Short mmCIF file of C-alpha atoms and ligand atoms in Angstrom, two decimals:
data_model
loop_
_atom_site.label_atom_id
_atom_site.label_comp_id
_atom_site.label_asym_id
_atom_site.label_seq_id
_atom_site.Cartn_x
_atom_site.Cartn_y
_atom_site.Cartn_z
CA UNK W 168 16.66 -126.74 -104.63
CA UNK W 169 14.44 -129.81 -104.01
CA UNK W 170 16.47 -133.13 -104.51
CA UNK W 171 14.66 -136.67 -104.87
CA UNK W 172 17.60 -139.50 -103.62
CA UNK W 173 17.35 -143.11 -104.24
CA UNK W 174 19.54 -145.47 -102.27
CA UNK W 175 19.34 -149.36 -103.29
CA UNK W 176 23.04 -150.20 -103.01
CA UNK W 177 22.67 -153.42 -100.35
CA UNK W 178 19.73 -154.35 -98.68
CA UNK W 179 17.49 -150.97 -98.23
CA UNK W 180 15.30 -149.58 -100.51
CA UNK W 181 15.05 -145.54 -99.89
CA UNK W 182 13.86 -142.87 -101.29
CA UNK W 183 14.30 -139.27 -99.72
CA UNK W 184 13.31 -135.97 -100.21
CA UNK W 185 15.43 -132.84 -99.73
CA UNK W 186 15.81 -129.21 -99.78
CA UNK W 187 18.65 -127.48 -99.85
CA UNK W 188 21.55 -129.05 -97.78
CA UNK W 189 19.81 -130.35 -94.74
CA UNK W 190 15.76 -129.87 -94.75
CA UNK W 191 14.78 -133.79 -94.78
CA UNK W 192 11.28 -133.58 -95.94
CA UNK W 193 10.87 -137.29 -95.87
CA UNK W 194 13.34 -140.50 -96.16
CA UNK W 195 11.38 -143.30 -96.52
CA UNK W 196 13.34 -146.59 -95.98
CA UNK W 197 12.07 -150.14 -96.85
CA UNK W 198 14.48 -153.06 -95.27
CA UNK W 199 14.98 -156.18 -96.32
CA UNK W 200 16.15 -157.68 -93.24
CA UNK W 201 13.44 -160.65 -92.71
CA UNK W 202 13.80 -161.70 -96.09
CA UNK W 203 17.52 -162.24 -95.75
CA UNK W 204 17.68 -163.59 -92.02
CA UNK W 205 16.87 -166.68 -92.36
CA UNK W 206 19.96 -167.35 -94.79
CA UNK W 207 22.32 -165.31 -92.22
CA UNK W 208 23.03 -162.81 -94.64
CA UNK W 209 22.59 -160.77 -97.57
CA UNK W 210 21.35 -162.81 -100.72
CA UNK W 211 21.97 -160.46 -103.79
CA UNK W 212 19.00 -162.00 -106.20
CA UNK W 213 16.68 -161.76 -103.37
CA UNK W 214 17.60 -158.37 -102.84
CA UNK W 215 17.74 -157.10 -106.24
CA UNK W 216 14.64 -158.63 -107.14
CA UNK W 217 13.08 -156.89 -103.82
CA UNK W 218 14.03 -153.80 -104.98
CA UNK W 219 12.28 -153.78 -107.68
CA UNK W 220 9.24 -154.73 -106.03
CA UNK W 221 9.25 -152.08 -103.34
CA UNK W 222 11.49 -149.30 -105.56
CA UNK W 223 8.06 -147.63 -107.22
CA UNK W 224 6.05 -147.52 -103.51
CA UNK W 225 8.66 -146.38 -101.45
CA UNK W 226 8.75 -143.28 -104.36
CA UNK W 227 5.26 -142.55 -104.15
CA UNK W 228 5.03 -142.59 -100.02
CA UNK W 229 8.44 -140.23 -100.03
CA UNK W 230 7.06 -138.04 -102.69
CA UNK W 231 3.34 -138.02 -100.60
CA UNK W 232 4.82 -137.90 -97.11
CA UNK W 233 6.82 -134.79 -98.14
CA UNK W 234 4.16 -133.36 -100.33
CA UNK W 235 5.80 -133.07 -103.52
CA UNK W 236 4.73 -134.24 -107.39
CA UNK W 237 7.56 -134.42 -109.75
CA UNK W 238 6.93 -130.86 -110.63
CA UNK W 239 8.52 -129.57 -107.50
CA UNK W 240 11.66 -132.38 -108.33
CA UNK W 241 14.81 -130.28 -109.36
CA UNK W 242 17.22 -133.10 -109.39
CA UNK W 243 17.45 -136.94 -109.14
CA UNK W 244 20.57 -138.26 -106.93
CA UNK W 245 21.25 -141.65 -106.86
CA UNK W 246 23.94 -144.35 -105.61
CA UNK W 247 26.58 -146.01 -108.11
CA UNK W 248 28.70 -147.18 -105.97
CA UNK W 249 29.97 -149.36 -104.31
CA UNK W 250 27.93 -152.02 -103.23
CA UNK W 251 25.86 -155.54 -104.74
CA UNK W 252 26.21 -154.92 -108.70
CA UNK W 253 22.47 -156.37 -108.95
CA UNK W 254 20.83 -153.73 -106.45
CA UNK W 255 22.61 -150.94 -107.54
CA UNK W 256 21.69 -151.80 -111.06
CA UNK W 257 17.64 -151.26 -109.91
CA UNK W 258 18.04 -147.73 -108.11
CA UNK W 259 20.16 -146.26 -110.32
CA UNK W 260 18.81 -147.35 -113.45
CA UNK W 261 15.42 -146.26 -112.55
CA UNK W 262 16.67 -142.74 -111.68
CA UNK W 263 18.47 -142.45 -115.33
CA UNK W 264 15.20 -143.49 -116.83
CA UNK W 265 13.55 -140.85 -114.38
CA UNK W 266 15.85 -138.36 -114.96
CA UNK W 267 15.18 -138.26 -118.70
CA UNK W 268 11.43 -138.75 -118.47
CA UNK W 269 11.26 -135.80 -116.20
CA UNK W 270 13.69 -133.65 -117.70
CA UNK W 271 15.71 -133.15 -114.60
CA UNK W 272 19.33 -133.24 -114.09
CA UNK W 273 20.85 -136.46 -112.65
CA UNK W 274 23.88 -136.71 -109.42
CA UNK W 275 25.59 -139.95 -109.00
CA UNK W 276 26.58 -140.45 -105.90
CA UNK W 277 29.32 -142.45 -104.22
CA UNK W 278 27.19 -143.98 -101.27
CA UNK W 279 30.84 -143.91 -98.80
CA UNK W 280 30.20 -140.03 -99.54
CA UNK W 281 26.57 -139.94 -98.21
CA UNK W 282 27.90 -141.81 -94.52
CA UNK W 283 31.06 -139.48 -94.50
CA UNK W 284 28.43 -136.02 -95.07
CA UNK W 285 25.33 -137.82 -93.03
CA UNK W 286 25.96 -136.15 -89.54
CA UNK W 287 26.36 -132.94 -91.33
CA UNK W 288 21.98 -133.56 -91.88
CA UNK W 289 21.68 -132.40 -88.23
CA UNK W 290 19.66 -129.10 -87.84
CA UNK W 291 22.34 -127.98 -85.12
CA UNK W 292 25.57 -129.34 -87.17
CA UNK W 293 28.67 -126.72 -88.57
CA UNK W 294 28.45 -126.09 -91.95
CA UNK W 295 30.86 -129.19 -93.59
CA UNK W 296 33.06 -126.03 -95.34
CA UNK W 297 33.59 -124.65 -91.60
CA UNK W 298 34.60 -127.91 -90.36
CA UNK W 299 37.49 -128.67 -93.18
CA UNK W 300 39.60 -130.52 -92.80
CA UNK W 301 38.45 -133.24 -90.40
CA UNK W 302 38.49 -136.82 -89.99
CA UNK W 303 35.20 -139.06 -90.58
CA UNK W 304 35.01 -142.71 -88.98
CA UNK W 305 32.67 -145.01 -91.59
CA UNK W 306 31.86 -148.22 -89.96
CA UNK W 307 29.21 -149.92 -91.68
CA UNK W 308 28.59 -153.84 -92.89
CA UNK W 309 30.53 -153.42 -96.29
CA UNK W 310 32.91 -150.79 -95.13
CA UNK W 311 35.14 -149.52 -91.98
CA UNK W 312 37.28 -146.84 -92.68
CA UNK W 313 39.39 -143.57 -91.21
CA UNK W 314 38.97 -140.85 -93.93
CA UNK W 315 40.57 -137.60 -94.07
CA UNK W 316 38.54 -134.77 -95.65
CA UNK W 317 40.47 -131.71 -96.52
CA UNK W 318 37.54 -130.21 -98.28
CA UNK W 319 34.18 -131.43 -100.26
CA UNK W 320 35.49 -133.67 -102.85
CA UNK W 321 39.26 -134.21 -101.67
CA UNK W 322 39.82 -137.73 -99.36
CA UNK W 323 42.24 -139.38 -98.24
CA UNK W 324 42.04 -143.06 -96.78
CA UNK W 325 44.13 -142.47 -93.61
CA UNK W 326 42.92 -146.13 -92.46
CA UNK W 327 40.66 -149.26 -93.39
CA UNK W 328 39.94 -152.64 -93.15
CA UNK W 329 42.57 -155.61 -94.40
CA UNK W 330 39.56 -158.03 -93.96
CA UNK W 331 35.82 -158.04 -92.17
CA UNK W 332 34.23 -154.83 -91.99
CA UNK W 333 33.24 -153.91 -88.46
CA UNK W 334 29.60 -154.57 -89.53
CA UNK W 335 30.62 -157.99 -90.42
CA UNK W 336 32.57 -158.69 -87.00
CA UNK W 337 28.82 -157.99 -85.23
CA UNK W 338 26.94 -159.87 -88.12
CA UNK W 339 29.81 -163.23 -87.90
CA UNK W 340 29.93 -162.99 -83.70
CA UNK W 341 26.14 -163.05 -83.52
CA UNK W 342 25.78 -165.97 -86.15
CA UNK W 343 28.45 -167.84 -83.92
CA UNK W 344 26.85 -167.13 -80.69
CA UNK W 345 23.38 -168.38 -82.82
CA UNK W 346 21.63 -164.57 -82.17
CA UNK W 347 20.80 -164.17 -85.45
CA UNK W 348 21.10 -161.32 -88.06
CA UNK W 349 22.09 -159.00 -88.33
CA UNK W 350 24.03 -159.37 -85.87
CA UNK W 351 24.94 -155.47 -84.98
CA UNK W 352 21.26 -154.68 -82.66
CA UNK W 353 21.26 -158.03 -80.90
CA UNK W 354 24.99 -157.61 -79.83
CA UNK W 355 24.03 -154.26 -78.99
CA UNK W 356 21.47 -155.28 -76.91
CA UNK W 357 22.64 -158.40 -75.25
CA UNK W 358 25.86 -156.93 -73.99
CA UNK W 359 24.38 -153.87 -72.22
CA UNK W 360 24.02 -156.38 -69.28
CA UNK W 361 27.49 -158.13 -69.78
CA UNK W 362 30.96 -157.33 -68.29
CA UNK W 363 33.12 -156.01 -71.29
CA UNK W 364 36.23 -157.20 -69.47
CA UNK W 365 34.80 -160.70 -68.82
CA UNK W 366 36.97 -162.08 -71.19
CA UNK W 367 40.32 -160.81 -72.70
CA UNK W 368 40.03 -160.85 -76.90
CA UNK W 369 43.65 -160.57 -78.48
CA UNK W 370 43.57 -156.71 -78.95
CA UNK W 371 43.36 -156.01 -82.35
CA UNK W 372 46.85 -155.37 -84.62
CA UNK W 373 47.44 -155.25 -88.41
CA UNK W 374 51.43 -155.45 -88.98
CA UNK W 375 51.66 -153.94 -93.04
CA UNK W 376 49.52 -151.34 -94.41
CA UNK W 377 47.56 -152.41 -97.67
CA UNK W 378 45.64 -150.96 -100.47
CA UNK W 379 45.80 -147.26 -100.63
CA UNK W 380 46.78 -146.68 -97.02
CA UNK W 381 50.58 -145.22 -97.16
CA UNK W 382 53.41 -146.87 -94.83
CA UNK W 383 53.66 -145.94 -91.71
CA UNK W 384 49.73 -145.94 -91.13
CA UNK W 385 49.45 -149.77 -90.04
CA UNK W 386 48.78 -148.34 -86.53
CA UNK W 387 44.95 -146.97 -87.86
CA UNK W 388 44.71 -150.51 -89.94
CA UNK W 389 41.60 -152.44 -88.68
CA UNK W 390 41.17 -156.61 -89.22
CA UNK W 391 38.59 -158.30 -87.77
CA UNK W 392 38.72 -161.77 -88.50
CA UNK W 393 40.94 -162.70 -85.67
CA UNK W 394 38.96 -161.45 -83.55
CA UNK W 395 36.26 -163.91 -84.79
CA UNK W 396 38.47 -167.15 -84.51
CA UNK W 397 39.02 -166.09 -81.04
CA UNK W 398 35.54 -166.05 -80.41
CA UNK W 399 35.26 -169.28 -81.95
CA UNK W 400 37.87 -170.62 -80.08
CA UNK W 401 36.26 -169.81 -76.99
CA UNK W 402 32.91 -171.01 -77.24
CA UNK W 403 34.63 -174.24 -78.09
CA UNK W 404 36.26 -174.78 -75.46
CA UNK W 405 33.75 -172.98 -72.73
CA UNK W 406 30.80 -175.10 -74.33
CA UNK W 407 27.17 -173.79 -72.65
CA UNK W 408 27.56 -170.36 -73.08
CA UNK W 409 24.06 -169.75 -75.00
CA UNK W 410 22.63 -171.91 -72.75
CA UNK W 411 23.74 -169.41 -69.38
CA UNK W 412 22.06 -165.87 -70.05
CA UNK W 413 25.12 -163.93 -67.60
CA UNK W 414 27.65 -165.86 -69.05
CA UNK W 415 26.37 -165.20 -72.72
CA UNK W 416 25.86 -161.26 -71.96
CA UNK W 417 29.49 -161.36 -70.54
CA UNK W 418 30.83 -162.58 -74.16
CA UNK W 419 29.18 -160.41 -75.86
CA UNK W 420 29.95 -157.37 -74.17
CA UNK W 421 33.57 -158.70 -74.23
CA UNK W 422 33.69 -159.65 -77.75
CA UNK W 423 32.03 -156.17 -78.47
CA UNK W 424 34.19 -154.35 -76.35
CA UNK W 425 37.00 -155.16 -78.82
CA UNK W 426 35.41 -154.53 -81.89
CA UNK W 427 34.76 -150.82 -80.07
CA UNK W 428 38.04 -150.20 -78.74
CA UNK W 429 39.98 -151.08 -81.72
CA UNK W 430 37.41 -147.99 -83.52
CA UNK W 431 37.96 -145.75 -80.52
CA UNK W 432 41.42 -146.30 -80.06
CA UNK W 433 42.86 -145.35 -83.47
CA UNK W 434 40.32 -142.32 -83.87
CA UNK W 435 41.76 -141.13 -80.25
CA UNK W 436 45.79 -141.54 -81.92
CA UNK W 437 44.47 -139.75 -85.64
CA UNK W 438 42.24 -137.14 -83.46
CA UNK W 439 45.77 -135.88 -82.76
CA UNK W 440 45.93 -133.82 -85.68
CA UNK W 441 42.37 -132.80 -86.13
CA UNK W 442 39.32 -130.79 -83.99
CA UNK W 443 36.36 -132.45 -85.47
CA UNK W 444 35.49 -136.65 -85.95
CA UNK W 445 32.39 -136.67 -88.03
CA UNK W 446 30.65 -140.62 -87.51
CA UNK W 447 28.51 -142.65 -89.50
CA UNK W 448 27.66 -145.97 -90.99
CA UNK W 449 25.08 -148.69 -89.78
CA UNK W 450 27.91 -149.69 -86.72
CA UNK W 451 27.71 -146.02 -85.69
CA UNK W 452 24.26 -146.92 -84.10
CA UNK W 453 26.34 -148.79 -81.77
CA UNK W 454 25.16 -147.42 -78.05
CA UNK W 455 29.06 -148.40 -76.70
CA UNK W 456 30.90 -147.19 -79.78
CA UNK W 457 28.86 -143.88 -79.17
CA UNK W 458 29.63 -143.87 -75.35
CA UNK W 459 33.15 -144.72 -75.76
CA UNK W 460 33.27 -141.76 -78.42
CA UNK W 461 31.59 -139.61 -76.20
CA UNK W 462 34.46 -139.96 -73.39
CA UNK W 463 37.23 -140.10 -76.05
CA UNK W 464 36.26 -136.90 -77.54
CA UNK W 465 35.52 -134.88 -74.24
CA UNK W 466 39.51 -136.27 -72.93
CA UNK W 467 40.63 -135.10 -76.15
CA UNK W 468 39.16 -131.86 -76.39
CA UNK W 469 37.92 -132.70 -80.04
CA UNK W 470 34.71 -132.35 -81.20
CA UNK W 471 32.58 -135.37 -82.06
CA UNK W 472 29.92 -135.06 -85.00
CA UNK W 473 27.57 -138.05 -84.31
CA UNK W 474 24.87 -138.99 -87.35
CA UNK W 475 21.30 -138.92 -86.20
CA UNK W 476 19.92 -142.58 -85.74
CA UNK W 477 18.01 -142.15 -88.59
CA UNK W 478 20.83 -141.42 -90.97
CA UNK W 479 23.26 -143.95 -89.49
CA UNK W 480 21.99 -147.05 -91.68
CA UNK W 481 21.81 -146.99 -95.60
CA UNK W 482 19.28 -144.24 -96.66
CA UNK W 483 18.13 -141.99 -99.43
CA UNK W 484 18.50 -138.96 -97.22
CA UNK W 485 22.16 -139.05 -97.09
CA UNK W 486 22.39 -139.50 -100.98
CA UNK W 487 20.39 -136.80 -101.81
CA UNK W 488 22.75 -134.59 -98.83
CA UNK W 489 25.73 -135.62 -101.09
CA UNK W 490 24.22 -133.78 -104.27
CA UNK W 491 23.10 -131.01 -101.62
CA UNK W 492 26.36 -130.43 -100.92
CA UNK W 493 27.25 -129.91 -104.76
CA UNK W 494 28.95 -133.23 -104.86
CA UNK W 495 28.65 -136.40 -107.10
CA UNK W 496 29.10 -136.77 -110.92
CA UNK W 497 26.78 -134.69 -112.35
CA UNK W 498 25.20 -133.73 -116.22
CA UNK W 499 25.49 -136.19 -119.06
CA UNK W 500 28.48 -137.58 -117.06
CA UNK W 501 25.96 -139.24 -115.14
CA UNK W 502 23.76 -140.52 -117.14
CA UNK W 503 26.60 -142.12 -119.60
CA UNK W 504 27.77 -144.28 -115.91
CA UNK W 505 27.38 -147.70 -115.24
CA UNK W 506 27.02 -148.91 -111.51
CA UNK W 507 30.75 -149.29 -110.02
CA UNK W 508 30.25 -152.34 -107.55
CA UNK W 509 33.59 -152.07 -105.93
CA UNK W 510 33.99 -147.92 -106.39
CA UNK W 511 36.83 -146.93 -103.88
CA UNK W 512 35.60 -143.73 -100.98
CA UNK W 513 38.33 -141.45 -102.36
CA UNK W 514 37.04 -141.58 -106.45
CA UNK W 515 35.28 -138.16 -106.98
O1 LIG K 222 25.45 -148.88 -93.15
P1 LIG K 222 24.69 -150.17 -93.13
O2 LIG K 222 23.21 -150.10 -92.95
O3 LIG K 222 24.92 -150.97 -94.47
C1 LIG K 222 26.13 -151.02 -95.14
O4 LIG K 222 26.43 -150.06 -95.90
O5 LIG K 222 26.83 -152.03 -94.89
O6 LIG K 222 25.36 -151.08 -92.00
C2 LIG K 222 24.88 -152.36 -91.70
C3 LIG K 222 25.71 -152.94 -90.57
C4 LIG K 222 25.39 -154.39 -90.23
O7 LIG K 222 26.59 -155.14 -90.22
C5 LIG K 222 24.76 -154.32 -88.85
O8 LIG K 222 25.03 -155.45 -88.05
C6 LIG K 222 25.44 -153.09 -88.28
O9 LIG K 222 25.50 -152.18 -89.37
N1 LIG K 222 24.70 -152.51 -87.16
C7 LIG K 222 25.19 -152.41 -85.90
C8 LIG K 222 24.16 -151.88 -85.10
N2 LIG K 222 23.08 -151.67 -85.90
C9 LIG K 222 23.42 -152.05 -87.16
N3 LIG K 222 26.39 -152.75 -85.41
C10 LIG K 222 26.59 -152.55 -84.10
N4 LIG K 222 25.65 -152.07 -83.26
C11 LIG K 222 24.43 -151.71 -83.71
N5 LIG K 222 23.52 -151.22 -82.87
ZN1 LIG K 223 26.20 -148.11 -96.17
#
């Protein structure tokens, strides 16, 4: 079964080709980033309009680099949701106009599902049936949640977010500290030659749970926008910090440090109850939050299911894995959708 994803939910463009559950034949990924840097963040008519653009070339080089002509296309999976209404609008539109030009059958795809499934895209990972239930960690720019999965299809939001995404905490330290955006890599980067324990952040602590997250569960709650007044707070009153390069790497690595811990401390408490943490999302590329994993999941005698790099930020690949998998909405249920901007991770 050869699927053809599109992905145009934020700021990527991506197309992917797939067979069967895991063989990436290509997953061609256009970013937007230096279009929407110099506004410190994402601008949803410069995207959407972008997408458009680049939608019909990033096609052809995923169809070329894997080979294929739309005769060897069994399926079209796109993204619905969630995301910016005005970018999903392009990818998935264009793959309902595909999918009935080309006579093929049409998946739409909840993009939280394609980062929960992406480290399942491995050539060496378990089979995702084997591995049910288990617990998947997304941490992305839109998104940061604790998800159980009892089996492909069936979620339950064990833990998430009552403000900033983690993504956002890199993207609003880095626009603080004036390091640009996104803010995620440069953190990343600048802190590898910082002291994480520099400076002592309030340690992160959400008192009520919220949304769909049951009482009880406040302890795997995340919030994150304390944690960026205390960074504000700091620079004000410890003024020259961009200006001394130690100094600078030892906030960052600080301010980092507990945006990590607060991930790696509540998977370590919900690991409790489960063998296998599957990891994924654009923060996931995150060499600390991987280390810090790493040592978390070897004390705990879990195992730790780590997305590839290349399937960490927002791709096609991942999409089209989500259809692989036998998931999304699929037949004329699909094609009678509209994009679902704010579609929750546990809709199926
Ligand atoms: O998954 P993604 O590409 O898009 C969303 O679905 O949001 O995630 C983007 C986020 C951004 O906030 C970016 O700063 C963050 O992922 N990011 C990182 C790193 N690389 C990207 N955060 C921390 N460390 C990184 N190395
Ligand atoms: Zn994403």
């Amino acid at each position: 079964m050869i699927t053809l994803g599109i992905e145009t939910s934020c700021d990527e463009t991506s197309v992917a080709v797939l067979r069967g559950r895991r063989e990436v034949l290509s997953n061609e990924i256009f970013t937007q980033q230096d279009l929407h840097s110099p506004y410190g963040g994402v601008v949803p008519e410069i995207a959407s309009r972008s997408h458009l653009e680049k939608l019909p070339i990033v096609m052809r080089d995923a169809l070329q680099k894997a080979g294929m002509g739309w005769g060897d296309i069994d399926r079209i999976a796109a993204t619905y949701g969630p995301g910016l209404a005005s970018s999903l609008m392009i990818g998935f539109s264009a793959a309902k106009g595909l999918a009935v030009r080309q006579d093929l059958p049409l998946v739409a795809v909840n993009h939280l599902h394609g980062h929960i499934f992406s480290a399942f895209l491995s050539e060496d990972a378990p089979e995702v049936e084997e591995t049910c239930p288990f617990l998947a960690l997304v941490v992305s720019g839109g998104h940061t949640c604790l998800v159980h999965v009892e089996r492909p299809g069936e979620y339950h939001v064990l833990g998430q977010t009552v403000d900033d995404a983690a993504g956002e905490a890199f993207d609003k330290g880095a626009h603080l500290l004036g390091l640009g955006y996104p803010g995620g890599p440069v953190l990343d980067r600048v802190g590898r030659t910082g002291n994480p324990a520099a400076v002592s952040f309030p340690k992160i602590r959400v008192k009520k749970p919220r949304g769909s997250v049951a009482a009880g569960q406040e302890a795997l709650m995340f919030s994150y926008s304390g944690l960026k007044t205390a960074l504000l707070y700091h620079l004000q009153q410890n003024p020259g910090i961009a200006d001394d390069e130690q100094r600078l790497a030892d906030v960052v690595a600080s301010y980092q440090e507990a945006i990590v811990d607060s991930l790696v401390s509540r998977c370590a408490q919900a690991m409790e109850s489960y063998s296998t943490l599957a990891l994924g999302g654009g923060v996931s590329l995150n060499s600390r939050l991987r280390a810090k994993l790493a040592e978390a999941a070897s004390q705990g005698g879990w195992q730790l299911l780590m997305t590839e790099p290349r399937f960490c930020a927002d791709n096609a690949a991942m999409i089209a894995g989500v259809a692989g998998l036998g998931l999304g909405v699929q037949g004329d249920g699909a094609l009678a959708l509209d994009v679902v901007p704010s579609l929750p991770i546990d809709s199926v």
